[in-house]
mmCIF file of C-alpha atoms and ligand atoms in Angstrom:
data_model
loop_
_atom_site.group_PDB
_atom_site.id
_atom_site.type_symbol
_atom_site.label_atom_id
_atom_site.label_comp_id
_atom_site.label_asym_id
_atom_site.label_seq_id
_atom_site.Cartn_x
_atom_site.Cartn_y
_atom_site.Cartn_z
ATOM 1 C CA MET G 1 146.972 -182.358 59.727
ATOM 2 C CA LYS G 2 143.255 -182.935 59.414
ATOM 3 C CA LEU G 3 141.018 -180.793 61.540
ATOM 4 C CA PRO G 4 137.647 -181.821 62.892
ATOM 5 C CA GLY G 5 134.845 -180.761 60.556
ATOM 6 C CA ASN G 6 135.547 -179.783 56.976
ATOM 7 C CA GLY G 7 138.434 -177.325 57.496
ATOM 8 C CA SER G 8 142.111 -177.890 57.175
ATOM 9 C CA LEU G 9 144.995 -176.260 58.917
ATOM 10 C CA MET G 10 147.207 -174.516 56.439
ATOM 11 C CA THR G 11 149.716 -171.767 56.724
ATOM 12 C CA PRO G 12 147.784 -168.509 56.393
ATOM 13 C CA PRO G 13 148.762 -166.739 53.195
ATOM 14 C CA SER G 14 149.691 -163.102 53.362
ATOM 15 C CA LEU G 15 146.676 -161.207 54.561
ATOM 16 C CA THR G 16 147.236 -158.607 51.931
ATOM 17 C CA LYS G 17 146.976 -161.118 49.123
ATOM 18 C CA PRO G 18 143.737 -162.971 49.517
ATOM 19 C CA GLY G 19 143.416 -163.863 45.784
ATOM 20 C CA PRO G 20 144.291 -167.384 44.741
ATOM 21 C CA ALA G 21 145.606 -168.335 48.169
ATOM 22 C CA ALA G 22 142.171 -167.743 49.681
ATOM 23 C CA THR G 23 141.327 -171.393 49.089
ATOM 24 C CA ASP G 24 143.269 -174.520 49.752
ATOM 25 C CA MET G 25 144.384 -176.966 47.069
ATOM 26 C CA ALA G 26 140.983 -178.584 47.024
ATOM 27 C CA GLY G 27 139.333 -175.228 46.374
ATOM 28 C CA ARG G 28 137.830 -174.891 49.847
ATOM 29 C CA ARG G 29 138.063 -171.806 52.033
ATOM 30 C CA PRO G 30 140.331 -172.606 54.967
ATOM 31 C CA LEU G 31 138.668 -172.743 58.358
ATOM 32 C CA TRP G 32 140.878 -170.051 59.853
ATOM 33 C CA ARG G 33 139.360 -167.477 57.451
ATOM 34 C CA GLU G 34 135.944 -167.999 58.995
ATOM 35 C CA ASP G 35 137.311 -167.616 62.480
ATOM 36 C CA PHE G 36 139.412 -164.528 61.690
ATOM 37 C CA SER G 37 137.330 -162.502 59.297
ATOM 38 C CA VAL G 38 139.888 -159.713 59.038
ATOM 39 C CA HIS G 39 139.962 -158.101 55.622
ATOM 40 C CA ALA G 40 143.368 -156.475 55.741
ATOM 41 C CA ALA G 41 143.566 -155.836 52.011
ATOM 42 C CA GLU G 42 140.253 -154.006 51.974
ATOM 43 C CA ASP G 43 141.339 -152.094 55.043
ATOM 44 C CA ASN G 44 144.426 -150.939 53.181
ATOM 45 C CA TYR G 45 142.260 -149.397 50.485
ATOM 46 C CA VAL G 46 140.123 -147.594 53.013
ATOM 47 C CA LEU G 47 143.157 -146.328 54.901
ATOM 48 C CA ARG G 48 144.753 -144.937 51.763
ATOM 49 C CA ARG G 49 141.519 -143.364 50.611
ATOM 50 C CA GLN G 50 140.923 -141.734 53.960
ATOM 51 C CA PHE G 51 144.496 -140.519 54.170
ATOM 52 C CA THR G 52 144.250 -139.024 50.683
ATOM 53 C CA LYS G 53 141.008 -137.338 51.718
ATOM 54 C CA PHE G 54 142.700 -135.913 54.790
ATOM 55 C CA LEU G 55 145.596 -134.591 52.692
ATOM 56 C CA THR G 56 143.178 -133.063 50.186
ATOM 57 C CA LEU G 57 141.331 -131.284 52.992
ATOM 58 C CA THR G 58 144.670 -130.010 54.287
ATOM 59 C CA SER G 59 145.380 -128.742 50.800
ATOM 60 C CA ALA G 60 142.038 -126.901 50.873
ATOM 61 C CA GLY G 61 143.139 -125.341 54.161
ATOM 62 C CA MET G 62 146.354 -124.114 52.549
ATOM 63 C CA LEU G 63 144.358 -122.625 49.699
ATOM 64 C CA ALA G 64 142.117 -120.877 52.227
ATOM 65 C CA GLY G 65 145.264 -119.408 53.805
ATOM 66 C CA ASN G 66 146.452 -118.080 50.461
ATOM 67 C CA ILE G 67 142.998 -116.605 49.735
ATOM 68 C CA TRP G 68 143.045 -114.929 53.138
ATOM 69 C CA ILE G 69 146.441 -113.359 52.397
ATOM 70 C CA PHE G 70 145.149 -112.144 49.032
ATOM 71 C CA LEU G 71 141.996 -110.618 50.552
ATOM 72 C CA ARG G 72 144.058 -108.925 53.217
ATOM 73 C CA SER G 73 146.340 -107.476 50.598
ATOM 74 C CA LEU G 74 143.271 -106.140 48.751
ATOM 75 C CA PHE G 75 141.324 -104.596 51.589
ATOM 76 C CA ASP G 76 143.733 -103.909 54.366
ATOM 77 C CA TRP G 77 146.638 -102.312 52.641
ATOM 78 C CA PRO G 78 147.839 -99.890 51.232
ATOM 79 C CA HIS G 79 144.614 -97.870 51.515
ATOM 80 C CA ARG G 80 144.783 -97.995 55.269
ATOM 81 C CA GLN G 81 144.265 -94.754 57.126
ATOM 82 C CA TYR G 82 146.537 -94.136 60.065
ATOM 83 C CA PRO G 83 145.741 -91.852 62.962
ATOM 84 C CA GLN G 84 147.878 -88.821 63.752
ATOM 85 C CA THR G 85 149.161 -89.202 67.264
ATOM 86 C CA THR G 86 151.460 -86.976 69.260
ATOM 87 C CA VAL G 87 154.063 -89.307 70.673
ATOM 88 C CA ALA G 88 156.513 -86.977 72.403
ATOM 89 C CA ARG G 89 157.727 -83.435 72.842
ATOM 90 C CA SER G 90 160.924 -82.578 71.059
ATOM 91 C CA SER G 91 162.677 -81.436 74.214
ATOM 92 C CA GLU G 92 161.910 -84.730 75.967
ATOM 93 C CA ILE G 93 164.511 -86.736 74.080
ATOM 94 C CA ALA G 94 168.199 -85.942 74.125
ATOM 95 C CA ALA G 95 170.656 -87.363 71.565
ATOM 96 C CA GLY G 96 170.874 -91.111 72.168
ATOM 97 C CA GLY G 97 167.602 -90.969 74.110
ATOM 98 C CA VAL G 98 164.598 -93.221 73.664
ATOM 99 C CA LYS G 99 160.860 -93.023 74.211
ATOM 100 C CA LEU G 100 158.401 -95.882 73.918
ATOM 101 C CA PHE G 101 154.917 -95.312 72.561
ATOM 102 C CA ARG G 102 152.081 -97.246 70.921
ATOM 103 C CA TYR G 103 151.041 -96.730 67.345
ATOM 104 C CA PRO G 104 148.703 -97.064 65.454
ATOM 105 C CA THR G 105 146.788 -99.037 68.109
ATOM 106 C CA GLU G 106 147.348 -99.778 71.779
ATOM 107 C CA ASN G 107 148.600 -103.232 70.769
ATOM 108 C CA ASP G 108 151.463 -101.930 68.632
ATOM 109 C CA PRO G 109 154.501 -100.995 70.711
ATOM 110 C CA CYS G 110 156.941 -98.639 69.003
ATOM 111 C CA ILE G 111 160.251 -97.064 69.848
ATOM 112 C CA LEU G 112 161.270 -93.472 69.180
ATOM 113 C CA VAL G 113 164.993 -92.764 69.134
ATOM 114 C CA ARG G 114 167.021 -89.611 68.704
ATOM 115 C CA THR G 115 170.217 -90.779 67.064
ATOM 116 C CA ARG G 116 173.627 -89.514 68.005
ATOM 117 C CA ALA G 117 173.455 -87.312 64.934
ATOM 118 C CA GLY G 118 170.288 -85.742 66.357
ATOM 119 C CA LYS G 119 167.818 -87.274 63.878
ATOM 120 C CA LEU G 120 164.486 -88.608 65.152
ATOM 121 C CA VAL G 121 163.495 -92.077 63.978
ATOM 122 C CA ALA G 122 160.725 -94.419 65.089
ATOM 123 C CA TYR G 123 160.105 -98.104 64.453
ATOM 124 C CA SER G 124 157.764 -100.830 65.497
ATOM 125 C CA GLN G 125 159.274 -102.410 68.571
ATOM 126 C CA LYS G 126 158.270 -105.911 67.493
ATOM 127 C CA CYS G 127 161.184 -107.835 66.017
ATOM 128 C CA THR G 128 160.297 -109.190 62.585
ATOM 129 C CA HIS G 129 161.649 -112.588 63.578
ATOM 130 C CA LEU G 130 159.471 -113.728 66.485
ATOM 131 C CA SER G 131 158.132 -110.429 67.823
ATOM 132 C CA CYS G 132 160.429 -109.903 70.795
ATOM 133 C CA ALA G 133 160.796 -106.261 71.816
ATOM 134 C CA VAL G 134 163.832 -104.560 70.330
ATOM 135 C CA TYR G 135 165.764 -101.939 72.268
ATOM 136 C CA TYR G 136 168.200 -99.212 71.342
ATOM 137 C CA SER G 137 171.852 -99.895 72.040
ATOM 138 C CA ALA G 138 173.469 -96.479 72.324
ATOM 139 C CA ALA G 139 176.939 -98.035 72.516
ATOM 140 C CA ASN G 140 176.517 -99.726 69.134
ATOM 141 C CA ASN G 141 174.087 -97.168 67.707
ATOM 142 C CA ARG G 142 171.645 -99.832 66.510
ATOM 143 C CA LEU G 143 168.436 -101.537 67.527
ATOM 144 C CA GLU G 144 169.006 -104.944 69.040
ATOM 145 C CA CYS G 145 166.729 -107.878 69.663
ATOM 146 C CA PRO G 146 167.789 -109.812 72.782
ATOM 147 C CA CYS G 147 166.032 -113.050 71.815
ATOM 148 C CA HIS G 148 168.233 -114.255 68.959
ATOM 149 C CA GLU G 149 170.658 -111.370 68.548
ATOM 150 C CA GLY G 150 168.972 -109.765 65.596
ATOM 151 C CA TYR G 151 170.384 -106.292 64.927
ATOM 152 C CA PHE G 152 168.789 -103.482 62.927
ATOM 153 C CA ALA G 153 170.314 -100.303 61.513
ATOM 154 C CA ILE G 154 169.097 -97.247 63.392
ATOM 155 C CA GLU G 155 168.897 -95.047 60.289
ATOM 156 C CA THR G 156 166.805 -97.352 58.101
ATOM 157 C CA GLY G 157 165.645 -100.292 60.203
ATOM 158 C CA ARG G 158 167.258 -102.804 57.854
ATOM 159 C CA VAL G 159 168.583 -106.085 59.206
ATOM 160 C CA LEU G 160 172.279 -106.000 60.047
ATOM 161 C CA GLN G 161 172.597 -109.444 61.549
ATOM 162 C CA GLY G 162 170.607 -112.397 62.814
ATOM 163 C CA PRO G 163 167.467 -114.280 61.861
ATOM 164 C CA PRO G 164 164.954 -111.445 61.287
ATOM 165 C CA PRO G 165 163.735 -111.826 57.689
ATOM 166 C CA ARG G 166 162.588 -108.232 57.148
ATOM 167 C CA PRO G 167 163.476 -104.706 58.228
ATOM 168 C CA LEU G 168 161.634 -103.170 61.164
ATOM 169 C CA PRO G 169 158.471 -101.338 60.083
ATOM 170 C CA ARG G 170 159.210 -97.624 60.178
ATOM 171 C CA ILE G 171 156.844 -95.077 61.696
ATOM 172 C CA GLU G 172 156.542 -91.822 59.768
ATOM 173 C CA LEU G 173 157.015 -88.798 61.970
ATOM 174 C CA GLU G 174 156.292 -85.123 61.590
ATOM 175 C CA GLN G 175 157.608 -82.347 63.750
ATOM 176 C CA ARG G 176 154.866 -79.830 64.491
ATOM 177 C CA GLY G 177 156.437 -77.140 66.637
ATOM 178 C CA GLU G 178 157.460 -78.832 69.823
ATOM 179 C CA GLU G 179 155.392 -81.915 69.166
ATOM 180 C CA ILE G 180 156.529 -85.058 67.411
ATOM 181 C CA VAL G 181 153.563 -86.599 65.648
ATOM 182 C CA ALA G 182 153.313 -90.127 64.237
ATOM 183 C CA VAL G 183 151.408 -89.916 60.966
ATOM 184 C CA GLY G 184 151.624 -93.354 59.378
ATOM 185 C CA ILE G 185 153.523 -96.431 58.362
ATOM 186 C CA PRO G 186 154.934 -96.476 54.832
ATOM 187 C CA ALA G 187 153.172 -98.885 52.463
ATOM 188 C CA GLY G 188 154.669 -102.312 52.621
ATOM 189 C CA GLU G 189 156.129 -101.838 56.087
ATOM 190 C CA HIS G 190 153.110 -102.745 58.126
ATOM 191 C CA GLY G 191 154.977 -105.588 59.820
ATOM 192 C CA ALA G 192 153.670 -108.765 61.392
ATOM 193 C CA MET P 1 134.071 -154.963 49.581
ATOM 194 C CA LYS P 2 134.681 -157.946 47.346
ATOM 195 C CA ALA P 3 138.267 -159.154 47.195
ATOM 196 C CA LEU P 4 139.918 -158.641 43.832
ATOM 197 C CA PRO P 5 142.260 -161.058 42.141
ATOM 198 C CA GLY P 6 145.840 -160.568 43.270
ATOM 199 C CA PRO P 7 147.381 -158.933 40.164
ATOM 200 C CA VAL P 8 144.515 -156.464 39.663
ATOM 201 C CA ARG P 9 144.537 -155.538 43.309
ATOM 202 C CA ALA P 10 148.311 -155.102 43.291
ATOM 203 C CA ARG P 11 148.175 -152.837 40.229
ATOM 204 C CA ARG P 12 145.408 -150.753 41.716
ATOM 205 C CA ARG P 13 147.268 -150.393 44.932
ATOM 206 C CA THR P 14 150.395 -149.314 43.090
ATOM 207 C CA ALA P 15 148.350 -146.660 41.287
ATOM 208 C CA ILE P 16 146.796 -145.512 44.549
ATOM 209 C CA ASP P 17 150.214 -145.386 46.215
ATOM 210 C CA ALA P 18 151.558 -143.309 43.343
ATOM 211 C CA ALA P 19 148.608 -140.912 43.610
ATOM 212 C CA LEU P 20 149.120 -140.678 47.346
ATOM 213 C CA ALA P 21 152.829 -139.927 46.937
ATOM 214 C CA LEU P 22 151.996 -137.196 44.427
ATOM 215 C CA VAL P 23 149.449 -135.660 46.785
ATOM 216 C CA VAL P 24 152.071 -135.575 49.534
ATOM 217 C CA ILE P 25 154.558 -133.822 47.234
ATOM 218 C CA LEU P 26 151.927 -131.312 46.096
ATOM 219 C CA LEU P 27 150.935 -130.629 49.667
ATOM 220 C CA MET P 28 154.511 -129.986 50.727
ATOM 221 C CA THR P 29 154.891 -127.556 47.822
ATOM 222 C CA GLN P 30 151.672 -125.852 48.861
ATOM 223 C CA MET P 31 152.870 -125.508 52.457
ATOM 224 C CA TRP P 32 156.082 -123.919 51.287
ATOM 225 C CA LEU P 33 154.093 -121.640 48.988
ATOM 226 C CA LEU P 34 151.836 -120.480 51.814
ATOM 227 C CA THR P 35 154.731 -119.565 54.090
ATOM 228 C CA ALA P 36 156.645 -117.896 51.242
ATOM 229 C CA THR P 37 153.581 -115.876 50.205
ATOM 230 C CA LEU P 38 152.915 -114.769 53.770
ATOM 231 C CA GLU P 39 156.543 -113.839 54.235
ATOM 232 C CA SER P 40 156.679 -111.743 51.081
ATOM 233 C CA TYR P 41 153.294 -110.137 51.794
ATOM 234 C CA LEU P 42 154.509 -109.067 55.217
ATOM 235 C CA GLY P 43 157.695 -107.867 53.553
ATOM 236 C CA GLY P 44 155.615 -105.532 51.399
ATOM 237 C CA HIS P 45 155.474 -107.476 48.130
ATOM 238 C CA ARG P 46 151.786 -107.207 47.458
ATOM 239 C CA ASP P 47 151.842 -108.879 44.035
ATOM 240 C CA ALA P 48 152.976 -112.156 45.554
ATOM 241 C CA ALA P 49 149.565 -112.601 47.217
ATOM 242 C CA LEU P 50 147.661 -112.986 43.939
ATOM 243 C CA ALA P 51 150.276 -115.223 42.327
ATOM 244 C CA GLY P 52 150.448 -117.358 45.479
ATOM 245 C CA MET P 53 146.679 -117.767 45.543
ATOM 246 C CA ILE P 54 146.516 -118.829 41.897
ATOM 247 C CA VAL P 55 149.312 -121.376 42.207
ATOM 248 C CA SER P 56 147.842 -122.678 45.467
ATOM 249 C CA GLY P 57 144.480 -123.098 43.715
ATOM 250 C CA ILE P 58 146.118 -125.110 40.943
ATOM 251 C CA LEU P 59 147.881 -127.315 43.472
ATOM 252 C CA PHE P 60 144.615 -127.873 45.323
ATOM 253 C CA LEU P 61 142.842 -128.848 42.106
ATOM 254 C CA ALA P 62 145.624 -131.325 41.350
ATOM 255 C CA CYS P 63 145.259 -132.830 44.849
ATOM 256 C CA PHE P 64 141.497 -133.021 44.425
ATOM 257 C CA GLY P 65 141.861 -134.690 41.036
ATOM 258 C CA LEU P 66 144.193 -137.289 42.492
ATOM 259 C CA TYR P 67 141.753 -137.885 45.343
ATOM 260 C CA GLN P 68 138.988 -138.491 42.802
ATOM 261 C CA LEU P 69 141.295 -140.939 41.014
ATOM 262 C CA VAL P 70 141.882 -142.820 44.260
ATOM 263 C CA ILE P 71 138.140 -143.055 44.862
ATOM 264 C CA ARG P 72 137.528 -144.283 41.326
ATOM 265 C CA LEU P 73 140.224 -146.927 41.563
ATOM 266 C CA ASP P 74 138.881 -147.965 44.923
ATOM 267 C CA ARG P 75 135.299 -148.333 43.772
ATOM 268 C CA ALA P 76 135.946 -149.804 40.324
ATOM 269 C CA PRO P 77 134.190 -153.142 39.844
ATOM 270 C CA GLU P 78 136.134 -156.325 39.572
ATOM 271 C CA PRO P 79 136.970 -157.159 35.943
ATOM 272 C CA GLU P 80 135.835 -160.559 34.692
ATOM 273 C CA ALA P 81 139.083 -161.330 32.955
ATOM 274 C CA GLU P 82 142.199 -159.492 31.954
ATOM 275 C CA PRO P 83 142.945 -160.671 28.452
ATOM 276 C CA HIS P 84 145.228 -157.769 27.618
ATOM 277 C CA GLY P 85 146.742 -157.171 31.013
ATOM 278 C CA LEU P 86 145.285 -153.656 30.959
ATOM 279 C CA GLY P 87 146.300 -151.210 33.628
ATOM 280 C CA PRO P 88 143.996 -149.695 36.246
ATOM 281 C CA TRP P 89 143.427 -146.627 34.076
ATOM 282 C CA GLN P 90 141.337 -148.774 31.735
ATOM 283 C CA ILE P 91 138.726 -149.742 34.318
HETATM 284 S S1 FES L 1 162.824 -112.570 67.934
HETATM 285 FE FE1 FES L 1 164.230 -111.060 67.392
HETATM 286 S S2 FES L 1 165.861 -112.146 66.574
HETATM 287 FE FE2 FES L 1 164.436 -113.678 67.076
#
């Protein structure tokens, strides 16, 4: 069908392939191209380039994360100095008893337990899965996390069951007369 | 941007798509590496931090190189003719 003026109506070729089909059989640009000056093929290039740029920047972010972990491992640990804090009196806790305290900072909840065998042990109270507070189950003689049923051995803090990926960080204790003093966290057990 | 002839454009886009796919794969590896390094650092394996950083750096450089390739392919001038049917790496 002939259109008014010098254009002709033809089926638009694929917008992504403007090459040879950009002209009609007589070598003229079809009229619809002037009316719809959408350059989809060029847009595709730009989109891909921008997406690649975005991914590359994300990759730089990941690298920054790895550098941060490395710097932390250099400066934060294992040279860290821990305070010596009296957390309880020996007579306060009977066998199977528990006392909560905070160590080494006010933001680090910990749990002190006297096991059935009479041994004193202390751990960070933050579950190594998603940081829920663990509690001592005297009936099962283990530390239990109520969130996803992660269980930890009372003697060592190792994972007995559930999703926690690491043992509970242990708090080193010293008995000084009547006082139970927290003196540090063993290297490599500084937790989340 | 000037429109390229169909075959050249198609080849360039294939190369760009391949680069993009590679970047995606590298990025996924890097994500896994970051979480694995963090996990082992928190678990007390200090050596993993240095190794993780080095490998992550290599992966980033690979991503950056592929990004440069995409830019070069994108900005390459239109060839006059293609007598040998050369690929986009020749431009
Ligand atoms: S938070 Fe403790 S098991 Fe998930």
